[in-house]
mmCIF file of N, CA, C and O in Angstrom:
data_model
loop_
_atom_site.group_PDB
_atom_site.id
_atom_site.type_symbol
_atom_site.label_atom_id
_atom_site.label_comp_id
_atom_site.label_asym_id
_atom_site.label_seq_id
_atom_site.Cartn_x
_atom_site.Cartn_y
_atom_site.Cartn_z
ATOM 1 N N UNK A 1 22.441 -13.052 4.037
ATOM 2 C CA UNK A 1 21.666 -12.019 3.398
ATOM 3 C C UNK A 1 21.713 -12.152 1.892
ATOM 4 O O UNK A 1 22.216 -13.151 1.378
ATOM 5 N N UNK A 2 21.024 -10.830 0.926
ATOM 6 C CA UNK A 2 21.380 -11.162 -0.286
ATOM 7 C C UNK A 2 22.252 -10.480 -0.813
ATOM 8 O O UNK A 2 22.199 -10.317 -2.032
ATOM 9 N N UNK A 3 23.054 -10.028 -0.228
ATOM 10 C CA UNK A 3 24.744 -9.948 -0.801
ATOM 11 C C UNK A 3 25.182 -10.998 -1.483
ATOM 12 O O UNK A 3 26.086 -10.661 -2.247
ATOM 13 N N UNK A 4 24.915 -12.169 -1.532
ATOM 14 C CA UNK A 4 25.376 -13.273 -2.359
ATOM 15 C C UNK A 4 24.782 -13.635 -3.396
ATOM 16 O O UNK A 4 25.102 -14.395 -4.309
ATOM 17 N N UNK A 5 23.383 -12.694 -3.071
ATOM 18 C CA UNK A 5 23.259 -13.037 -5.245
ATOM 19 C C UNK A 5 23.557 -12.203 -6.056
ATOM 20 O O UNK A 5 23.455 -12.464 -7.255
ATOM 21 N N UNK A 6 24.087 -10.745 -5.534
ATOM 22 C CA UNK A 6 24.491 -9.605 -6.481
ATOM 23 C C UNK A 6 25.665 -10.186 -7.076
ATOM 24 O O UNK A 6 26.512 -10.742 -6.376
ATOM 25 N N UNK A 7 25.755 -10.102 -8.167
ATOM 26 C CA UNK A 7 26.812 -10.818 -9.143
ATOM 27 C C UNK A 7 28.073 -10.139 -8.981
ATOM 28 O O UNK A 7 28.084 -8.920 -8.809
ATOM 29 N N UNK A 8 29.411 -10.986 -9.031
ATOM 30 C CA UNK A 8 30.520 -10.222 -9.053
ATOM 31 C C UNK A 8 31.207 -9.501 -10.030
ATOM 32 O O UNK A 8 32.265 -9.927 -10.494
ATOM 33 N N UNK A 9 30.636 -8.310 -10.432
ATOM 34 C CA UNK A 9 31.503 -7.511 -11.628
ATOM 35 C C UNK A 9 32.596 -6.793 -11.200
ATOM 36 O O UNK A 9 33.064 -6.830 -10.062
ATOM 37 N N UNK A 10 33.097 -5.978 -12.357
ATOM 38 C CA UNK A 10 34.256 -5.471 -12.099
ATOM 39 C C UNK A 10 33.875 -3.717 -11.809
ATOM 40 O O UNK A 10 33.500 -2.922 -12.671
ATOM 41 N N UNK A 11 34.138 -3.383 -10.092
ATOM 42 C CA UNK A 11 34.132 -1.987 -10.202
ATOM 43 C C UNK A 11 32.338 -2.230 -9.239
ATOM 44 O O UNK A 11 31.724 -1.273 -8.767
ATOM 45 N N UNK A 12 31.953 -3.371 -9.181
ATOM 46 C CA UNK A 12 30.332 -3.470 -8.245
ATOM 47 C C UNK A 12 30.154 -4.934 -7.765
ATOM 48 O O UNK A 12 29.479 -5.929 -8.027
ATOM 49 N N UNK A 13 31.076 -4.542 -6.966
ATOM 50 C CA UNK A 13 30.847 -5.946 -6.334
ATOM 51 C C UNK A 13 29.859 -5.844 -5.206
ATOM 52 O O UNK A 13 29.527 -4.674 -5.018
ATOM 53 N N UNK A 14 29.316 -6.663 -4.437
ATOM 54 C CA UNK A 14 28.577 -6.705 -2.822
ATOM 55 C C UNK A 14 28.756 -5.577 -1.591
ATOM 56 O O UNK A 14 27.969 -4.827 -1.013
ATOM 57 N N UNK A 15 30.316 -5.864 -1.480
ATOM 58 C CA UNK A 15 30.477 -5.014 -0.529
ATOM 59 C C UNK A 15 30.537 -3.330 -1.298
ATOM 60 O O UNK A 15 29.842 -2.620 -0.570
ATOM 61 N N UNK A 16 31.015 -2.615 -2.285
ATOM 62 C CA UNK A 16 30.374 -1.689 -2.689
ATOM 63 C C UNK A 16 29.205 -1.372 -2.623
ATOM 64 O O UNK A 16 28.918 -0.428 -1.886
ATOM 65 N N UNK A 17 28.180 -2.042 -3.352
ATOM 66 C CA UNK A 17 26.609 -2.093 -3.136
ATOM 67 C C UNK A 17 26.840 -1.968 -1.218
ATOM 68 O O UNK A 17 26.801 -0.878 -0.647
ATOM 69 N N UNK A 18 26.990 -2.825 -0.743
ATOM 70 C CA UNK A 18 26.384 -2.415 0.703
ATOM 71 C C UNK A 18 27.091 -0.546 0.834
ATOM 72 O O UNK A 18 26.434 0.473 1.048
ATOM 73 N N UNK A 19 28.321 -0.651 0.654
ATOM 74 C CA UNK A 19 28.825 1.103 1.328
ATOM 75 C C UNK A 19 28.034 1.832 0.832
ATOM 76 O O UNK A 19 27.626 2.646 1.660
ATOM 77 N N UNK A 20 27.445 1.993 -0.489
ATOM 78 C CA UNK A 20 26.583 2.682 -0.813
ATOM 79 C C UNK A 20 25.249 3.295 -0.447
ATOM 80 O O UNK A 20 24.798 4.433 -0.578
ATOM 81 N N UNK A 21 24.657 1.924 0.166
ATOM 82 C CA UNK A 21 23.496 1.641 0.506
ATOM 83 C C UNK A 21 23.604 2.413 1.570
ATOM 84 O O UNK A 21 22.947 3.424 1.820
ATOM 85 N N UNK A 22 24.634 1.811 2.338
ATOM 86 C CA UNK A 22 24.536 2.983 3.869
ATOM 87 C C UNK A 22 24.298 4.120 3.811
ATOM 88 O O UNK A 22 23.389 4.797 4.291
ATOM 89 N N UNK A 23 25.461 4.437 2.968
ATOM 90 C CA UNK A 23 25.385 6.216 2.854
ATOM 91 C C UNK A 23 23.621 7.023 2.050
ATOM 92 O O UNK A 23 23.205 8.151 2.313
ATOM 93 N N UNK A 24 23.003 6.098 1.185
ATOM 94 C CA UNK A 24 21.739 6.700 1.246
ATOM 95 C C UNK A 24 20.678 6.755 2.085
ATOM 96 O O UNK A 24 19.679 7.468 1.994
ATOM 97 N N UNK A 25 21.063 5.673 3.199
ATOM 98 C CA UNK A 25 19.667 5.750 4.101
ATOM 99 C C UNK A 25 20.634 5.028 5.576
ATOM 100 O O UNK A 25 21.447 4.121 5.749
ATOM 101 N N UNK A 26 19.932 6.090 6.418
ATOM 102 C CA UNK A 26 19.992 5.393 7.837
ATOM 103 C C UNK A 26 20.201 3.865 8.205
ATOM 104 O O UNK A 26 21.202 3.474 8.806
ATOM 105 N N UNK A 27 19.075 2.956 7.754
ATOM 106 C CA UNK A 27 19.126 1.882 8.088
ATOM 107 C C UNK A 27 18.668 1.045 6.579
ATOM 108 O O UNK A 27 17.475 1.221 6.334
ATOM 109 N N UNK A 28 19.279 0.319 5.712
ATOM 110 C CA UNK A 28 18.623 -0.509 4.776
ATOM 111 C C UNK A 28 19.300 -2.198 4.990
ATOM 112 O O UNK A 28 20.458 -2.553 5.208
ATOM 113 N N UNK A 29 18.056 -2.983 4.823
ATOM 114 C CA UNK A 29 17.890 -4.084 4.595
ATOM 115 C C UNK A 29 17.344 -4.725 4.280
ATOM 116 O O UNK A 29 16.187 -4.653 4.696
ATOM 117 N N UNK A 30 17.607 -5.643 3.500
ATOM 118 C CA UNK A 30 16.688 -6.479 2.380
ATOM 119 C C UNK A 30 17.095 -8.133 2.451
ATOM 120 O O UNK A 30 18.118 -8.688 2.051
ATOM 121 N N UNK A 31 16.048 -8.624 3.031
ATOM 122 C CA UNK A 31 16.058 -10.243 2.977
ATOM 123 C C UNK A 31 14.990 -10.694 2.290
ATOM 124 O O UNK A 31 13.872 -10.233 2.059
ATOM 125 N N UNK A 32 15.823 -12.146 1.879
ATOM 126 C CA UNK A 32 14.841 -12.818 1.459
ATOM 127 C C UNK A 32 14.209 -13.856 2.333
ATOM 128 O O UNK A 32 14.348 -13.635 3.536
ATOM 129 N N UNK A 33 13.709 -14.671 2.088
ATOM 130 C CA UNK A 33 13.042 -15.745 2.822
ATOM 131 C C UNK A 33 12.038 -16.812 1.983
ATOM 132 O O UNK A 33 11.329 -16.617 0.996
ATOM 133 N N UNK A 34 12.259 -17.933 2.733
ATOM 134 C CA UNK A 34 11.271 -19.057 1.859
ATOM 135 C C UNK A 34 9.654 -18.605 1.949
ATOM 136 O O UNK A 34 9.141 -18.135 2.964
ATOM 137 N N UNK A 35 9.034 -18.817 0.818
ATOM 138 C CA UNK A 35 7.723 -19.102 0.824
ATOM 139 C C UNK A 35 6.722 -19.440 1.988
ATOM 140 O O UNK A 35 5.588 -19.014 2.208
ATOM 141 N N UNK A 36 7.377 -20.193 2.549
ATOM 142 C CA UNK A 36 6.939 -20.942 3.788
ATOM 143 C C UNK A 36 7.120 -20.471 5.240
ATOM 144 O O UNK A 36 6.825 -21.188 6.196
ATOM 145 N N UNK A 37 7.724 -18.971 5.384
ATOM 146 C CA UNK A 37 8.305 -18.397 6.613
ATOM 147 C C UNK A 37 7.766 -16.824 6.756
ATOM 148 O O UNK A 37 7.891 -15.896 5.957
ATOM 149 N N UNK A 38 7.089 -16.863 8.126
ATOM 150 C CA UNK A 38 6.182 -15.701 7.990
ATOM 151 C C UNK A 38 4.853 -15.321 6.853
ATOM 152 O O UNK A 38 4.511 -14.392 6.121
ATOM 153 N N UNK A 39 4.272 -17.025 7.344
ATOM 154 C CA UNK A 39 3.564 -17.183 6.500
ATOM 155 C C UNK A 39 2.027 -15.835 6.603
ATOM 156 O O UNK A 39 1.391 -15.531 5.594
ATOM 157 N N UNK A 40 1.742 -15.271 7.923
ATOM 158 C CA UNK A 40 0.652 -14.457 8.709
ATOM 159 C C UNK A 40 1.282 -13.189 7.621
ATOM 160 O O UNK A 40 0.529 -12.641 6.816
ATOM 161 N N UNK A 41 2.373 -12.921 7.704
ATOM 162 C CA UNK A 41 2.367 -11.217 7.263
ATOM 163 C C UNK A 41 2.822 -11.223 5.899
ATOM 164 O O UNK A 41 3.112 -10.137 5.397
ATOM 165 N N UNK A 42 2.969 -12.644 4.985
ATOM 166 C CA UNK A 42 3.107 -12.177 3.767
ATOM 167 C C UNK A 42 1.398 -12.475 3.157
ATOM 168 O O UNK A 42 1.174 -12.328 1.955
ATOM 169 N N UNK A 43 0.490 -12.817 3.938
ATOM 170 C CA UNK A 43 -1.492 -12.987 3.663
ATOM 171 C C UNK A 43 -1.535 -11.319 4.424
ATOM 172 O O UNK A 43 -2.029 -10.635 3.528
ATOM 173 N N UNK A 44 -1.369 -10.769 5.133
ATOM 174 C CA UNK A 44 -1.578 -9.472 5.653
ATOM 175 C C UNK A 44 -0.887 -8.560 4.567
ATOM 176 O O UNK A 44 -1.373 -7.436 4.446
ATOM 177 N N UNK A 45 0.015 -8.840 3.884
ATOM 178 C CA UNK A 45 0.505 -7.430 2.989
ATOM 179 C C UNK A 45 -0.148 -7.818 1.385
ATOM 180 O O UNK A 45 -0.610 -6.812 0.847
ATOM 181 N N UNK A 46 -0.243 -8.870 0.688
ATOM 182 C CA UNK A 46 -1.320 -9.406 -0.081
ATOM 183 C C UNK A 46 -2.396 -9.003 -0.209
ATOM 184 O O UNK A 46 -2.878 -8.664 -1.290
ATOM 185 N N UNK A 47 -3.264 -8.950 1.447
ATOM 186 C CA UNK A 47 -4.531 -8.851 1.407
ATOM 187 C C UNK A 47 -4.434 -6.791 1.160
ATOM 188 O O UNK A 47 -5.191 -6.182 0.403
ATOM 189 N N UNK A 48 -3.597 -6.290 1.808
ATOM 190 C CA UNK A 48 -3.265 -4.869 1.761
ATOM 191 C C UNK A 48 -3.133 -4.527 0.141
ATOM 192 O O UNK A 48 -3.504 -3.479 -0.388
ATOM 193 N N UNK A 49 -2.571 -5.563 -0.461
ATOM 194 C CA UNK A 49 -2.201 -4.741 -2.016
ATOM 195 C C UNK A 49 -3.502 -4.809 -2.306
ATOM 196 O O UNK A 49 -4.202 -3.832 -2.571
ATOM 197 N N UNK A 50 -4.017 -6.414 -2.252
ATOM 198 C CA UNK A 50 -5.714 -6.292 -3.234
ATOM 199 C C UNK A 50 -6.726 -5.499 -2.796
ATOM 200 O O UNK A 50 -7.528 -5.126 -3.652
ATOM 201 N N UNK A 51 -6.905 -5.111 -1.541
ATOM 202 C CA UNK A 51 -7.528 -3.993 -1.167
ATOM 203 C C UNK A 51 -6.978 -2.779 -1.941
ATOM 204 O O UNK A 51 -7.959 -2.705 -2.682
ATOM 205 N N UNK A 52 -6.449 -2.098 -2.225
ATOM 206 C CA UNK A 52 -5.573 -1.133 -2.722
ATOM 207 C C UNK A 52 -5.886 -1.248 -4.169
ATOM 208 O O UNK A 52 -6.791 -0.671 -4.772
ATOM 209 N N UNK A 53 -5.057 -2.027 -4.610
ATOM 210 C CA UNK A 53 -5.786 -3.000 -5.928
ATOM 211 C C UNK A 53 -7.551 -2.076 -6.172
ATOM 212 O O UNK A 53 -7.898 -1.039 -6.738
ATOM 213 N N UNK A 54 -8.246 -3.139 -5.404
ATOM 214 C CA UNK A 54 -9.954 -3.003 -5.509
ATOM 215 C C UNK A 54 -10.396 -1.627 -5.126
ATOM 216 O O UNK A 54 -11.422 -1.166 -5.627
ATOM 217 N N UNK A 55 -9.637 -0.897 -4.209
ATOM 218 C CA UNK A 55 -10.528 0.524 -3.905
ATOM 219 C C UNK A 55 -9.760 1.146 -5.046
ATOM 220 O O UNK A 55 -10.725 1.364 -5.778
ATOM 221 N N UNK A 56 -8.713 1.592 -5.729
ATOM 222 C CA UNK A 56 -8.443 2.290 -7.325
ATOM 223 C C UNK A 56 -9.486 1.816 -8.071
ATOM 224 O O UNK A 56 -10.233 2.754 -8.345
ATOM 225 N N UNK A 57 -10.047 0.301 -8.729
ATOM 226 C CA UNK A 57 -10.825 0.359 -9.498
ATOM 227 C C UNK A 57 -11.883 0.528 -9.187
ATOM 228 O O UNK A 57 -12.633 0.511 -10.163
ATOM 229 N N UNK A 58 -12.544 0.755 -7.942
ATOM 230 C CA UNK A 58 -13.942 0.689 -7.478
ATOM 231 C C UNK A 58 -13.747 2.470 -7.654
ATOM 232 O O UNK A 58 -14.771 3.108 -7.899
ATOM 233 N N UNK A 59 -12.738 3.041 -7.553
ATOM 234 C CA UNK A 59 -13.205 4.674 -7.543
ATOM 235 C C UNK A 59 -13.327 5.406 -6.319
ATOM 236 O O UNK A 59 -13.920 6.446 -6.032
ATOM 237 N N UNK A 60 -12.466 4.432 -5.530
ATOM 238 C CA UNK A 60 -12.510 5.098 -3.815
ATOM 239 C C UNK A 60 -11.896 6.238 -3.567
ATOM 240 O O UNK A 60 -10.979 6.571 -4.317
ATOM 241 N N UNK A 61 -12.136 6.773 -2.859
ATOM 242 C CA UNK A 61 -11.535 8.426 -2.578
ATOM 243 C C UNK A 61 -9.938 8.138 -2.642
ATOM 244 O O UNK A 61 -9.487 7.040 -2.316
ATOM 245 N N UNK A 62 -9.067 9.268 -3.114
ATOM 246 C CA UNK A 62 -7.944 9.373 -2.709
ATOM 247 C C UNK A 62 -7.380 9.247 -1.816
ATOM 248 O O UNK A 62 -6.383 8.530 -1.899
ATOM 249 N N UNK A 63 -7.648 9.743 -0.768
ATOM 250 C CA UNK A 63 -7.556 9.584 0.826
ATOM 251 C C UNK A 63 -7.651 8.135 1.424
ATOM 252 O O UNK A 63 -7.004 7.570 2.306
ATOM 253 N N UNK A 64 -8.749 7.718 0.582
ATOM 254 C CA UNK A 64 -8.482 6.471 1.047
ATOM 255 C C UNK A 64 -7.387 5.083 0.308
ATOM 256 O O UNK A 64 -7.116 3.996 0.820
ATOM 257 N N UNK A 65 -6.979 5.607 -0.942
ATOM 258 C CA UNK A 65 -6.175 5.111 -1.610
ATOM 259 C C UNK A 65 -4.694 5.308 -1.016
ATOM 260 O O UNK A 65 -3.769 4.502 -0.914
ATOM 261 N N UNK A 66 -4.797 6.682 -0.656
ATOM 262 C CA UNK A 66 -3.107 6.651 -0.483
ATOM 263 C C UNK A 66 -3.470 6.154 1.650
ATOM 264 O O UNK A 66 -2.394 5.954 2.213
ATOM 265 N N UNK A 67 -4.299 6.047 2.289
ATOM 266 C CA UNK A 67 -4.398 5.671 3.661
ATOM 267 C C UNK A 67 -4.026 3.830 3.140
ATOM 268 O O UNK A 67 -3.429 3.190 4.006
ATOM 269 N N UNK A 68 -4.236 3.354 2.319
ATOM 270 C CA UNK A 68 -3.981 2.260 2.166
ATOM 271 C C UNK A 68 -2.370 1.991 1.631
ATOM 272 O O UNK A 68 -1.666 1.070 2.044
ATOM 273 N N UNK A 69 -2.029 2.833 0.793
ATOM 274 C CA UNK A 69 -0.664 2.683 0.219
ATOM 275 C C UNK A 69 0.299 2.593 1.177
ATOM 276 O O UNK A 69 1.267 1.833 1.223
ATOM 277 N N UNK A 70 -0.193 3.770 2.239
ATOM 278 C CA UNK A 70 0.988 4.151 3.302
ATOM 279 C C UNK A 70 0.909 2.558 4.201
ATOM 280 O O UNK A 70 2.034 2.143 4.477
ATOM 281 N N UNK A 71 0.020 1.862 4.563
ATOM 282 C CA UNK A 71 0.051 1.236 5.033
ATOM 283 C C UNK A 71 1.049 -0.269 4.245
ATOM 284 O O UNK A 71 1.844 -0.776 5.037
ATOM 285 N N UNK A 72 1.016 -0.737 3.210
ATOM 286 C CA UNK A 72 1.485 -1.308 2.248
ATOM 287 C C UNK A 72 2.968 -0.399 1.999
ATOM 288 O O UNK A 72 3.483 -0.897 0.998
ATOM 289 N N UNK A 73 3.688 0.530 2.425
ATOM 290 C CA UNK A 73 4.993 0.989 1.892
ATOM 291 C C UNK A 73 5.789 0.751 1.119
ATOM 292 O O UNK A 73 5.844 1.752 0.404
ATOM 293 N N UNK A 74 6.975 -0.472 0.533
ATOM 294 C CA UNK A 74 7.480 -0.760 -0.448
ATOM 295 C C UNK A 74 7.281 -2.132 -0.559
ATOM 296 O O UNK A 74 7.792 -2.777 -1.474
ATOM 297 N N UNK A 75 6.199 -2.900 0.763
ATOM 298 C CA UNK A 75 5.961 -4.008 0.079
ATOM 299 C C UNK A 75 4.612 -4.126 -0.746
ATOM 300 O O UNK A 75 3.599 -4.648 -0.280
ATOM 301 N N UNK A 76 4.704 -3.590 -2.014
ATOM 302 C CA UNK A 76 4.076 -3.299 -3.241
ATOM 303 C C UNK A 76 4.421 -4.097 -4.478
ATOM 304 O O UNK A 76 4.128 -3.617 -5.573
ATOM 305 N N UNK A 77 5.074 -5.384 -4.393
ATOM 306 C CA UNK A 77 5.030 -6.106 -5.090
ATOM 307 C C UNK A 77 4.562 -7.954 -4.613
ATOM 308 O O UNK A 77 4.654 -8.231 -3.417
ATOM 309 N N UNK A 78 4.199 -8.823 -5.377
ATOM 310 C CA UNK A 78 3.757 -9.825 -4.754
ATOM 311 C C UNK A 78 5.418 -10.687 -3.933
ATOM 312 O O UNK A 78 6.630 -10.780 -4.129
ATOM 313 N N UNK A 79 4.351 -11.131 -2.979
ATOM 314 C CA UNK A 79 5.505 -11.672 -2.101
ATOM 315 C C UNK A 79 6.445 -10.748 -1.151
ATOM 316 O O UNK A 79 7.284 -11.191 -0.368
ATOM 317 N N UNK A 80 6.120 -9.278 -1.388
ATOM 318 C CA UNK A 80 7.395 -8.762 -0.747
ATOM 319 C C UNK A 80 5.910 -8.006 0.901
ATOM 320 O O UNK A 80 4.791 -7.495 0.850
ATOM 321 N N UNK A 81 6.893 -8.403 2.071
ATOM 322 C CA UNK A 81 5.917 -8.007 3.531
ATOM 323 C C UNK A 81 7.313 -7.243 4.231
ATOM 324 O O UNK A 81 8.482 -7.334 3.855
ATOM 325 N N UNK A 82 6.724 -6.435 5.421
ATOM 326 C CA UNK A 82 7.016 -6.073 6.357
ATOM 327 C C UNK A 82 7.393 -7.500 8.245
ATOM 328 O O UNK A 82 6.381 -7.690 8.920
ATOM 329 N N UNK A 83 8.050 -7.856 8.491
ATOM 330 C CA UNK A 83 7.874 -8.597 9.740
ATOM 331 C C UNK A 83 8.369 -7.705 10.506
ATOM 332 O O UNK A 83 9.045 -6.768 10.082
ATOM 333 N N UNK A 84 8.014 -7.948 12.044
ATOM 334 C CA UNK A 84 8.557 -7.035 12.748
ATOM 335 C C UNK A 84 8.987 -8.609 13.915
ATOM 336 O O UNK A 84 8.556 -9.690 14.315
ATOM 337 N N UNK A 85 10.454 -7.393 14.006
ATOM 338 C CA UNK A 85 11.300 -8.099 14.584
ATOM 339 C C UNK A 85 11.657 -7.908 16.258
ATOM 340 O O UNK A 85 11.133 -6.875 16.674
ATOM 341 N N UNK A 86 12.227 -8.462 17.048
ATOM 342 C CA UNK A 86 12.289 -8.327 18.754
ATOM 343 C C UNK A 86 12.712 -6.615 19.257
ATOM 344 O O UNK A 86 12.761 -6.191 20.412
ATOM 345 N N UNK A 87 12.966 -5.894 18.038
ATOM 346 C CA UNK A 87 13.792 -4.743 18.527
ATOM 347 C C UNK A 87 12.038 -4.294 18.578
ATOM 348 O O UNK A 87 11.628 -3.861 19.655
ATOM 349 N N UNK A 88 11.027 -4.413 17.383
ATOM 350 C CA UNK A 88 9.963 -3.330 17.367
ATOM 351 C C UNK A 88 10.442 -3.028 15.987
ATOM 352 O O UNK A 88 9.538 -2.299 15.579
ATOM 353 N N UNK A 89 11.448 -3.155 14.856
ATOM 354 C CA UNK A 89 11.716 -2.559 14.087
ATOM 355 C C UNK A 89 10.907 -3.553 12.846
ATOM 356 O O UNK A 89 11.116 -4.751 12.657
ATOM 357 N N UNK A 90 9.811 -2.549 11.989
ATOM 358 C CA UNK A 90 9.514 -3.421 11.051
ATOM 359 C C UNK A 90 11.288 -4.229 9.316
ATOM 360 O O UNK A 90 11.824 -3.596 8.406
ATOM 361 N N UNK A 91 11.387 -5.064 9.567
ATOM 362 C CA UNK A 91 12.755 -5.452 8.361
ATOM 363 C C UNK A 91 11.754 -5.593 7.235
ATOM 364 O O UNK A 91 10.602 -5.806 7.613
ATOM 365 N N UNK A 92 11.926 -5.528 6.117
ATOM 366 C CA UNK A 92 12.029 -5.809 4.692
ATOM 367 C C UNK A 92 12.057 -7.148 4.037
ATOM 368 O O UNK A 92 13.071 -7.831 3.890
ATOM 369 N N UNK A 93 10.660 -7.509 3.595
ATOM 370 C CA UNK A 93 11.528 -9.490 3.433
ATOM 371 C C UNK A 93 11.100 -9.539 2.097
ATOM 372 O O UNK A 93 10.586 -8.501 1.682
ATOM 373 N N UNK A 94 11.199 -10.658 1.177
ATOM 374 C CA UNK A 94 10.551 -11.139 0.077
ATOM 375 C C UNK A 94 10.675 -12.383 -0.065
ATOM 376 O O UNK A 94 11.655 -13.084 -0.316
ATOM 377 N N UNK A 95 9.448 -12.643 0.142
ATOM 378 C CA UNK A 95 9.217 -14.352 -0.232
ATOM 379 C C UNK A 95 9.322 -15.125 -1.455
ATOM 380 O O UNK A 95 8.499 -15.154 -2.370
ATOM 381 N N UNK A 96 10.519 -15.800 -1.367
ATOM 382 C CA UNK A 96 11.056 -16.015 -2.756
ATOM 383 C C UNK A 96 11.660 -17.744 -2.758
ATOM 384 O O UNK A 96 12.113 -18.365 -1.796
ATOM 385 N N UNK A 97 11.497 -18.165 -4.021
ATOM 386 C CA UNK A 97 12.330 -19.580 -3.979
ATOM 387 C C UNK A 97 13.384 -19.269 -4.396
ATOM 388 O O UNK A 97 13.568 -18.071 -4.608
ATOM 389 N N UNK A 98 14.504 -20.264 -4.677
ATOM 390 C CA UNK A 98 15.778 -20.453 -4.959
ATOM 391 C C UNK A 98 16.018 -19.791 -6.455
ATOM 392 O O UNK A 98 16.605 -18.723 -6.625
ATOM 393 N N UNK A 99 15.433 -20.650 -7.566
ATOM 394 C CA UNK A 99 14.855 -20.178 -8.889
ATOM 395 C C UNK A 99 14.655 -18.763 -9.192
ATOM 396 O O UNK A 99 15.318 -18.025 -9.920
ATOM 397 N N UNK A 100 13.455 -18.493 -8.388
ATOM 398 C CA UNK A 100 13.374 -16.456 -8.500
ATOM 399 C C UNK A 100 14.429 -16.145 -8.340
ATOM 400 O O UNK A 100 15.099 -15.691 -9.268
ATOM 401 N N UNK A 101 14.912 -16.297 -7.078
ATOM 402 C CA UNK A 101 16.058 -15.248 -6.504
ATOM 403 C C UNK A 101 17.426 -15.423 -7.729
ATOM 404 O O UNK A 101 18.459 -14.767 -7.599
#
């Protein structure tokens, strides 16, 4: 996971960050992944931002702005999708190289 790129300081290390994390939310997780993996749903959450993107500047109803947002949830930045995994549970990914991360 990316517990191993949070840097080791003094007083915040990884495993802090994770106890934390628990205690604000039910379930959190955050992976990364290559460029090249789940290639279908990081073009499906893309195509979701630029839609989103294009109906704000076109002047589309609200309703239909935030019917699009909800659909797009926190993957609202480039590269970052939803996959859904064998449980049914959508996980959290971001498509990232070595360099970014």
């Amino acid at each position: 996971g990316t517990l191993s790129s949070i840097p080791r300081l003094p007083g915040a290390t990884p495993e802090r960050w994770l106890m934390l994390f628990t205690h604000i939310g039910r379930k959190v997780m955050n992976m990364s992944s290559s460029k090249n993996n789940h290639v279908t749903f990081q073009k499906i959450y893309a195509a979701r931002r630029q839609a989103y993107e294009e109906a704000k500047a076109s002047g589309a109803s609200p309703a239909a702005c935030e019917w699009l947002k909800r659909r797009i949830g926190l993957a609202n930045f480039p590269g970052s999708y939803y996959y859904v995994v064998d449980t049914g549970e959508h996980m959290f990914y971001w498509a990232t190289t070595a360099s970014e991360e």
